[in-house]
Each structure stands twice: as structure tokens, then as C-alpha cells.
Coordinates of C-alpha atoms and ligand atoms in Angstrom, one line a residue:
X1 CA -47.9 8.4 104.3
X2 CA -45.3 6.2 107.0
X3 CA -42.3 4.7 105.4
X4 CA -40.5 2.5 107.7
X5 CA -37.6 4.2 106.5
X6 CA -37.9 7.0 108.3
X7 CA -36.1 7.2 111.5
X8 CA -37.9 7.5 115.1
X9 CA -37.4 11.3 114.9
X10 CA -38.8 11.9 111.9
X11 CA -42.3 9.8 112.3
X12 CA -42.8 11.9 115.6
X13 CA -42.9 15.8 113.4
X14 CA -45.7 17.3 112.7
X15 CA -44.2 19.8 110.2
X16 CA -45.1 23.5 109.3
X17 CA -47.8 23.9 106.8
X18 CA -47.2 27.1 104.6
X19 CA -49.6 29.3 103.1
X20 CA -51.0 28.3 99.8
X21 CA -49.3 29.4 96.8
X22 CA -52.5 28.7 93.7
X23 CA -51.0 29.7 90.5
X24 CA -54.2 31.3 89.3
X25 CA -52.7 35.1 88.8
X26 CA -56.7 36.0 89.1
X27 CA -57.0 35.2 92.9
X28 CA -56.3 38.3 95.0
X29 CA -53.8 37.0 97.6
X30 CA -54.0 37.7 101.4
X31 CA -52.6 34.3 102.4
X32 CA -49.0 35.0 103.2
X33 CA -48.2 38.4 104.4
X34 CA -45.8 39.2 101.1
X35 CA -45.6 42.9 100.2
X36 CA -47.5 44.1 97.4
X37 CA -45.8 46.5 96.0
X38 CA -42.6 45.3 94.1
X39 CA -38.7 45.1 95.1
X40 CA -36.2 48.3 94.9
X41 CA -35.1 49.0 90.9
X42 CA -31.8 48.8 92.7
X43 CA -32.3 45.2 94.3
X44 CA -32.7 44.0 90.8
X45 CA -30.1 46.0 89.6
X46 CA -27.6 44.3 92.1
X47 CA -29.0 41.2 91.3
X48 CA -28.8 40.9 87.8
X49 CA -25.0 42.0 88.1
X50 CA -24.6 39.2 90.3
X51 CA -26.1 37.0 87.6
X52 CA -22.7 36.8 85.8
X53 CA -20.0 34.1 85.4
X54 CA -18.8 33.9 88.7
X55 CA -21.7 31.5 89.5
X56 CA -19.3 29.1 89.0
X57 CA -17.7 29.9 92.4
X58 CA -18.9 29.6 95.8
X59 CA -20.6 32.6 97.9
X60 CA -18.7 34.6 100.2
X61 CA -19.5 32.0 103.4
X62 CA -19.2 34.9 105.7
X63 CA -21.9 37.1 104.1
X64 CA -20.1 39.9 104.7
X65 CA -21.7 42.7 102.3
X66 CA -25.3 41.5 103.6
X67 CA -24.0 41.6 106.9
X68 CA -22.5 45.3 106.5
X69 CA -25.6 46.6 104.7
X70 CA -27.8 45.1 108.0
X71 CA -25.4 46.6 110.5
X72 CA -25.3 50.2 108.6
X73 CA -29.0 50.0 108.9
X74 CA -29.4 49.1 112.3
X75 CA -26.4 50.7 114.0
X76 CA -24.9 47.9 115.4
X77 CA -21.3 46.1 114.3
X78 CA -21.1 43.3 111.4
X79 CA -19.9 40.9 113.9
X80 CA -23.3 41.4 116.0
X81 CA -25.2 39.9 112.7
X82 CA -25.9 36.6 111.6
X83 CA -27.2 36.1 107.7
X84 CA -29.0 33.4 107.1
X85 CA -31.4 31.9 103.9
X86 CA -34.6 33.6 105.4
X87 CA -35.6 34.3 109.1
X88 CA -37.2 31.0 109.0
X89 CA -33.5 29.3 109.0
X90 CA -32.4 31.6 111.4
X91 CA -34.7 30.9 113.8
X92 CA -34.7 27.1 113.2
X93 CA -30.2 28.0 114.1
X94 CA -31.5 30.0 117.1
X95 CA -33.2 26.8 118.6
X96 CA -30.2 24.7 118.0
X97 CA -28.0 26.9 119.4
X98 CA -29.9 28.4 122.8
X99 CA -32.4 25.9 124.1
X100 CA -31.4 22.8 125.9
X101 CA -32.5 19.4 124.4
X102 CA -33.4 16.3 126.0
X103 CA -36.4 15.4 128.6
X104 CA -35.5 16.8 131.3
X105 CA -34.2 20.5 129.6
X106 CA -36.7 22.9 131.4
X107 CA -39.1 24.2 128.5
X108 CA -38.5 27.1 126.4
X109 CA -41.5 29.6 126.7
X110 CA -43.4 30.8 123.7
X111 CA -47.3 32.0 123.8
X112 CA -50.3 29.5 123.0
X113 CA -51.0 31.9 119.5
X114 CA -48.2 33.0 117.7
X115 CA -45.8 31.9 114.8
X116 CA -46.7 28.5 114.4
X117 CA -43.1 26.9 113.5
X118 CA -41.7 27.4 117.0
X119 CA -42.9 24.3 118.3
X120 CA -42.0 22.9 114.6
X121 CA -38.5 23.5 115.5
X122 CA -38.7 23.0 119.0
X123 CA -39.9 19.0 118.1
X124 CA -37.0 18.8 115.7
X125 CA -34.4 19.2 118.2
X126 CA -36.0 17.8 120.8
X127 CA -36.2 20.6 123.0
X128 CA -39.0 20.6 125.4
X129 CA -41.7 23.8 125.0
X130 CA -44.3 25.6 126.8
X131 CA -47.1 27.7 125.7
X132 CA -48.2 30.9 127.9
X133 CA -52.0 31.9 127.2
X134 CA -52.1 35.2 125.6
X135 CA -55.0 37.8 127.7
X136 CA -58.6 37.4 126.5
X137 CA -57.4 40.6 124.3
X138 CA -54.3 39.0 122.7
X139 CA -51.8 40.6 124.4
X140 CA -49.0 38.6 126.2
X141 CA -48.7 39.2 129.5
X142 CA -45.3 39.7 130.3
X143 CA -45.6 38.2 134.0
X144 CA -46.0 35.0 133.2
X145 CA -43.0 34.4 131.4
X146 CA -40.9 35.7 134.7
X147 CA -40.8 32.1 136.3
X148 CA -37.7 29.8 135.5
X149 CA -37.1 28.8 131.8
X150 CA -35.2 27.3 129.2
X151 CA -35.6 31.2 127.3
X152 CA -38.3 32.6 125.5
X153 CA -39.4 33.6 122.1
X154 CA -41.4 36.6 120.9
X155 CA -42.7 37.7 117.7
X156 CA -43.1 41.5 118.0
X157 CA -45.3 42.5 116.6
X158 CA -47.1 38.9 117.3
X159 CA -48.7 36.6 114.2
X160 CA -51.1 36.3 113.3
X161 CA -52.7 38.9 115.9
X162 CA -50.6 41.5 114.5
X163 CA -50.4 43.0 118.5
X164 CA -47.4 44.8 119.4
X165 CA -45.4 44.2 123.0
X166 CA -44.0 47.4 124.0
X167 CA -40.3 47.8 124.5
X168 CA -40.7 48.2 128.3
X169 CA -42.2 44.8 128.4
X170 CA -39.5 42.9 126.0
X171 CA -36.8 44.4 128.3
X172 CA -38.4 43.3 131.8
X173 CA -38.1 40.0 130.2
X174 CA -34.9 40.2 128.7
X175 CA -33.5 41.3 132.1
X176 CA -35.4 38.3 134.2
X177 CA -34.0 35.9 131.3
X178 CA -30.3 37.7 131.5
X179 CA -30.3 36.1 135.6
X180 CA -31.3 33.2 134.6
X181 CA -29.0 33.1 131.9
X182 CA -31.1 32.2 129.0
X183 CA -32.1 33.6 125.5
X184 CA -34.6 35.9 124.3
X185 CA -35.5 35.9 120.9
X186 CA -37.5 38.6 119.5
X187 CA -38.7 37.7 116.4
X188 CA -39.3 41.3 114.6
X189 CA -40.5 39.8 111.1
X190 CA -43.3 42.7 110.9
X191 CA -41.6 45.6 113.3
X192 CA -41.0 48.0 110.3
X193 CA -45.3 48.3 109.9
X194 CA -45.0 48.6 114.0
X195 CA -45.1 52.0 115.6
X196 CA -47.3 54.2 113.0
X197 CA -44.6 54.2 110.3
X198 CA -42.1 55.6 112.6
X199 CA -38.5 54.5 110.5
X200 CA -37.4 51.4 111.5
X201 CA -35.4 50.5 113.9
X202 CA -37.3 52.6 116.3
X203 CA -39.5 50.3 117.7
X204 CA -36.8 47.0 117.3
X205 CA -35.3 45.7 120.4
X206 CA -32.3 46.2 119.0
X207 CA -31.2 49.2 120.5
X208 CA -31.1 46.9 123.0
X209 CA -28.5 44.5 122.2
X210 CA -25.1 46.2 123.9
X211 CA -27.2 46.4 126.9
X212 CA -28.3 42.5 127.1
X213 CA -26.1 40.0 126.0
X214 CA -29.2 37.5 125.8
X215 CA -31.4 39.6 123.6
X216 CA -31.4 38.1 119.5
X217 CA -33.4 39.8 117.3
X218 CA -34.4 38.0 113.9
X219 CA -35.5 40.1 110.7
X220 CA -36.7 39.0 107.6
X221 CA -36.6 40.5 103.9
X222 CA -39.7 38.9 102.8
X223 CA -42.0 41.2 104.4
X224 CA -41.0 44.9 104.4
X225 CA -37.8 44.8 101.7
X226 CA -40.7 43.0 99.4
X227 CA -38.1 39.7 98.7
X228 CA -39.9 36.4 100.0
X229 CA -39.0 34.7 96.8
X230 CA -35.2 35.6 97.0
X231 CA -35.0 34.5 101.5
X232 CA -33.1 36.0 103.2
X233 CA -33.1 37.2 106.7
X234 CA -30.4 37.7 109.8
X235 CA -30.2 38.3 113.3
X236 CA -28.6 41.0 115.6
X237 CA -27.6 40.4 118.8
X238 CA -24.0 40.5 121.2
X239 CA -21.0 38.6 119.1
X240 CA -20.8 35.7 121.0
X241 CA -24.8 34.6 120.5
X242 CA -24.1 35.0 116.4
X243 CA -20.8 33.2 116.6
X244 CA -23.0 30.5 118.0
X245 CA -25.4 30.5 115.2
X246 CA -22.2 30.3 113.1
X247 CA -21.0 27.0 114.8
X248 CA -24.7 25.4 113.9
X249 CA -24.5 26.8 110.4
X250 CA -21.1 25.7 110.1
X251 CA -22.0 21.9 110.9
X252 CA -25.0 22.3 108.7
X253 CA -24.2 24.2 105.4
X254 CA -20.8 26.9 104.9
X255 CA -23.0 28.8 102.1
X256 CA -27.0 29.1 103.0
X257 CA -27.2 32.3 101.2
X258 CA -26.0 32.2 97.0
X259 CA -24.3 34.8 95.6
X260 CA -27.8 36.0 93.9
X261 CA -29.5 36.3 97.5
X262 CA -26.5 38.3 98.8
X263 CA -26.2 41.1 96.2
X264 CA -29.7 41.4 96.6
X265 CA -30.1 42.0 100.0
X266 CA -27.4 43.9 100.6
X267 CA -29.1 46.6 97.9
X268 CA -32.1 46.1 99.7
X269 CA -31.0 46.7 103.3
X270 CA -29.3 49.9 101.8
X271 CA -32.1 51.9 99.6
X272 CA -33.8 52.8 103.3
X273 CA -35.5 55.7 101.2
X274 CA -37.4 53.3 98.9
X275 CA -38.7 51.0 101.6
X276 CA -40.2 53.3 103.8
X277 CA -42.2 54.9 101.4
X278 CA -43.8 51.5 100.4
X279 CA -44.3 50.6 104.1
X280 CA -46.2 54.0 104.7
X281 CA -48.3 53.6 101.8
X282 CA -49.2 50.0 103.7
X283 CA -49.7 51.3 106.9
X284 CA -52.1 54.0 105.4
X285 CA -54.2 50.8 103.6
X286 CA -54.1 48.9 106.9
X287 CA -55.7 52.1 109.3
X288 CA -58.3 52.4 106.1
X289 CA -59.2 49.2 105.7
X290 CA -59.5 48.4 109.8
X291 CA -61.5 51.5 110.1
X292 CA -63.7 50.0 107.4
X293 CA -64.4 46.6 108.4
X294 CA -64.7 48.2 112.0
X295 CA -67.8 50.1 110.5
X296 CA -69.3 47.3 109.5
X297 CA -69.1 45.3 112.4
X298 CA -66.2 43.1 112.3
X299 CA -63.7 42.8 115.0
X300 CA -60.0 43.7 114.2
X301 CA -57.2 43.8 117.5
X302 CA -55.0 47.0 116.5
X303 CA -52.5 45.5 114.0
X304 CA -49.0 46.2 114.1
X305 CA -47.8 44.3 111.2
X306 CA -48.6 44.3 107.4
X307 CA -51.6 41.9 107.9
X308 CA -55.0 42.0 110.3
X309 CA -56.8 39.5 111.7
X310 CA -60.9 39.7 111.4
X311 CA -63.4 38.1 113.3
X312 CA -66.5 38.6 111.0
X313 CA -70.0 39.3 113.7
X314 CA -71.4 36.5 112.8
X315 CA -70.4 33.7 110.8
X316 CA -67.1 31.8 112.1
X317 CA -64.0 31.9 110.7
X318 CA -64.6 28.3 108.5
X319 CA -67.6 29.8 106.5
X320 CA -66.2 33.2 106.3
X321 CA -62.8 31.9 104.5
X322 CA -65.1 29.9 102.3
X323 CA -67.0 32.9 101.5
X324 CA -64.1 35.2 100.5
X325 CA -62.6 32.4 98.5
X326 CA -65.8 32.1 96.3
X327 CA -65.4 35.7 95.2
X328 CA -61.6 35.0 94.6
X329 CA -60.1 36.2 97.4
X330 CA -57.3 34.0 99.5
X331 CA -56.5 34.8 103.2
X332 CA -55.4 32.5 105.7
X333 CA -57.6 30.2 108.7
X334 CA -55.6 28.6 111.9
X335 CA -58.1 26.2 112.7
X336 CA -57.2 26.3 116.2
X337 CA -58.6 26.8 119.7
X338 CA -59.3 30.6 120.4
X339 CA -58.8 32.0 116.9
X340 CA -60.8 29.8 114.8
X341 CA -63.2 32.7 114.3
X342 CA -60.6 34.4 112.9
X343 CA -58.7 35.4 109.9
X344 CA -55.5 36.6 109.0
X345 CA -55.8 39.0 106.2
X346 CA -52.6 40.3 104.4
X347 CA -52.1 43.9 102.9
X348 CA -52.4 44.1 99.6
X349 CA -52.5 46.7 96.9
X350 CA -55.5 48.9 97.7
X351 CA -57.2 48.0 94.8
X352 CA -57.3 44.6 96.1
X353 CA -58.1 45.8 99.3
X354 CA -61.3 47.3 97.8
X355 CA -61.9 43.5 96.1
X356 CA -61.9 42.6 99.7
X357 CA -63.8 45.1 101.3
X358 CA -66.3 45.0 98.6
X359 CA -66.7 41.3 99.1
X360 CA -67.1 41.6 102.9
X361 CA -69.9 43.6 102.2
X362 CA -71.6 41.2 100.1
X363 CA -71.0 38.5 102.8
Ligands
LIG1 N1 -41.4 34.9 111.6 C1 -42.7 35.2 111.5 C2 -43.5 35.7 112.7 C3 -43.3 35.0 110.3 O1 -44.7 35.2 110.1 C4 -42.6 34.5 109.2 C5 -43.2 34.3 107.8 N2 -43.9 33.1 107.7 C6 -41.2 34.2 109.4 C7 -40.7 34.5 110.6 C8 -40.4 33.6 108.3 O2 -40.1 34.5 107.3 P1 -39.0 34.2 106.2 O3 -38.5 32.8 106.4 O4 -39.6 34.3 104.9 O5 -37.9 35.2 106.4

């Protein structure tokens, strides 16, 4: 549909398409990288308190038990986090905020596969973008993104490929970036599966972050603290990149996050215990199930994240998502160049990881 009341802007997006959400409880669903196991008792225990009569008064617009929780976890100070309503927000503040508009802005750097709302966001602001081919393997070659810039994002571990860049190469590129004076954002959505199950933050950049002043680092709840309905998600990073997230926020909307979404993710980002026994038991699924599928000939890169992506030997990606969806199983196709033949499978229970393996021996 057109409307000529849409503005000039507006007619030019080509918005994000998410993941299907079918309200038929039978499907088994792979489609959107949620956790399958459910919340912390004490996430819902914090929420419900919150679900009193002081509703009828705005949040707290500075976030700050969220903000304490995330810095307690991460090491760092609560004015070197941002809060925002999900990482998806955040990241659309981080555009605003770091990369130059306007024709003639040199282009930020992202690669040709990864997240697919970075040039989303990148079009809405009018910020000019380039994509860097990831190697024939998937990895991203770190090389290429060492020539002048607007910045650069990285989603580490990488989506849908579920690779992970090490540390080594994020900070060779947060240094180049740090001379030219530009951003890095590291988008760590899925860095608590990264690493073998190694407690988080020990593969985030975020140790980082007193070292380079450029380097933002953007989390999510929906994935490891098992919350994508409640969104929710912040950023780290040096005090003067967050209080510039604050000033688009702040000419945006005081209160993203409600007072529900704030007592629960402060619980979350404090019951460390809880969550790292759910994201070992789905790191344990992930090796069985690639070790699996391996054995029967499909190709699966070495995934990071809470998800794998699956080239089946011979049918292409099309037929094979058709297939798994006639024996009720949802995962997700990018019908794009280079991973067409691909998808993206989610972690989910191992019972409906058996569903899935079962059916990709039928297929
Ligand atoms: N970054 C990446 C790489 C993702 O895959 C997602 C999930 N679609 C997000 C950010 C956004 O997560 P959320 O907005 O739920 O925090």
C-alpha cells in the first residue's frame, strides 16, 4: 500500500520484517531465537510487585535500578549504561547519535550478512551505509573494515551465522576507528552462548570500554535472561557515548522502559546463578544437535549463539523450510544472496530439538 500521506521519507523504507509469531501452541518454534526455558521465579516475583498501584505514576526516567543491576553484572559504573526498551531501540539511538547523516556522510560499515535492521535504521536517518563481504567461511575479515569510515557495527557473535570475532580482532578495529574518531558498536545480543559457556562477560568487549572511549556494547534480555516479551536491553560504553544516547532518547521519549519492564530486568540482571545454568543446558543442546545434523550431512559453521544455521546437502534452503514446516516445525529463511541455502535454526527445548532432528531425518 502508498498513501500520499506519507511523507518522502517514509515511502523510501523498506522496513524490518520480524519473525513469525503463529498462535498455534502445536508448532515447535525455531523462528526467533527466544530462550526456551522460562524467566527467573524471581523476575516474576519483582514483577508482579511492581504490578501495584503506583502504575498511576511515571517510571523512574533514569532507569537507575536496571542500570545498577547491568553495571553490578558487568563491572563497569551506572553512568557507563544506557537502558533502553530492548536492544533493538538501543541500537536504532546508537545510529542517531554516532553516524553522520546526509549524502555526503562517509558510510558507516556493517558486513553484507548480519542483523538485518542495520540498514533499517541506517535508511531512517538517512545515514549512508556500506556492506563488507564476510570470507567464503563467514567470518568477517577484520582488514577490510581498517580504511576510512563513518564507524562500524558488529554483532558478535554474528546473526544469523552465529560466528564469533575474537576479541583481538574487535580491538584492532576499535583502535583504527578510535584515530579516526568514530564509533564501534558491538552488538553482543548472543555473547552469553559465546565462548563454551564460559560466564559472561568473559567474552564481551566490555572489558574493553575504559580502554576505548569509542567502543558501545549493546545487550539484550530477550535472548539469554529469557524476557523477549517484557524488552528490554542497554548499552555499556565510556559516559560521554551514553549521555549521547540520552540526548536522542530525551527528544524522543523521557520513559521507554515502564515501571513493569524495570523491576523485571533489574531481577533478571541480578539472579547470575539462575541464568547460567539455563544457558549451559543450551549450549550442551546446540554441540548435540550440530554434532548430529553434522552426521548426517548437513553443513553447520560453529555457532556461537543460541541458534545454528543449516545448509541441508541437498535440497536449498526454500524446499527445506517448506519441508520442516509440514511436520510443524518453524525456523527462519533470509532469502538472500549467499545464504539462501540456509537456515537459521533456534535452540529450543531438547525435546523439540529431537522433533527437529527427527524430522530432518525424514527429509
Ligand atoms: N541484535 C541482534 C543481532 C538480534 O538478533 C536481535 C533480535 N532480533 C536484536 C539485536 C534485538 O533484540 P531485542 O530488541 O529483542 O533486544
Amino acid at each position: 500500500m502508498m498513501s500520499v500521506y506519507w511523507n518522502t521519507r517514509i515511502r523510501g523504507l523498506s522496513p524490518y520484517v520480524p519473525g513469525e509469531q503463529p498462535q498455534d501452541g502445536k508448532i515447535v518454534k525455531l523462528n526467533t531465537n527466544e530462550n526456551p526455558y522460562p524467566p527467573s521465579p524471581k523476575v516474576i516475583e519483582a514483577i508482579k510487585k511492581a504490578a501495584d498501584e503506583k502504575l498511576r505514576l511515571y517510571p523512574d526516567p533514569a532507569c537507575t535500578e536496571f542500570r545498577e543491576a547491568a553495571a553490578a553484572r558487568y563491572g563497569v559504573k551506572p553512568e557507563q549504561v544506557f537502558a533502553g526498551n530492548g536492544s533493538d531501540e538501543v541500537l536504532a539511538f546508537a545510529f542517531a547519535a554516532f553516524f553522520e547523516p546526509g549524502r555526503d556522510a562517509p558510510p558507516v560499515l556493517f558486513p553484507d550478512i548480519t542483523y538485518s535492521f542495520y540498514p533499517v535504521y541506517a535508511e531512517l536517518w538517512g545515514t549512508p551505509f556500506r556492506t563488507v563481504p564476510l570470507a567464503e567461511d563467514f567470518s568477517i575479515v577484520v582488514e577490510d573494515y581498517l580504511v576510512p569510515s563513518g564507524g562500524a557495527v558488529i554483532a558478535n557473535p554474528n546473526a544469523p551465522t552465529g560466528l564469533f570475532l575474537s576479541l583481538d580482532g574487535i580491538f584492532a578495529l576499535a583502535a583504527y576507528l578510535e584515530q579516526q574518531g568514530r564509533v564501534l558498536v558491538v552488538d553482543e545480543a548472543y555473547i552469553a552462548f559465546a565462548g563454551g559457556g564460559r560466564r559472561c562477560p568473559a567474552d564481551s568487549a566490555v572489558s574493553f570500554i575504559g580502554k576505548y572511549r569509542n567502543i558501545l556494547t549493546v545487550h539484550t534480555l530477550s535472548k539469554s535472561a529469557s524476557l523477549a516479551g517484557l524488552r528490554a536491553g542497554f548499552a555499556l560504553g565510556d559516559q560521554a557515548l551514553i549521555e549521547g544516547l540520552c540526548r536522542v532518547r530525551d527528544s524522543f521519549n523521557s520513559y521507554t522502559l515502564d515501571r513493569i519492564a524495570l523491576a523485571g530486568a533489574a531481577a533478571a540482571l541480578s539472579d547470575a546463578a539462575y541464568y547460567d545454568g539455563i544457558t549451559e543446558k543450551i549450549i550442551k543442546t546446540r554441540g548435540r544437535v550440530s554434532a548430529e545434523l553434522e552426521g548426517m550431512g548437513f553443513t553447520v559453521p560453529p555457532s556461537s549463539a543460541n541458534f545454528i544455521f543449516v545448509r541441508h546437502p541437498r535440497l536449498g534452503g526454500r524446499e527445506f523450510f517448506a519441508a520442516l514446516r509440514e511436520r510443524g516445525i518453524l525456523v527462519r529463511h533470509f532469502d538472500r544472496p549467499r545464504i539462501a541455502d540456509y537456515l537459521r535454526v533456534s535452540m529450543g527445548s531438547d525435546g523439540d530439538m529431537d522433533r527437529f532432528l527427527d524430522a530432518c531425518r525424514g527429509i
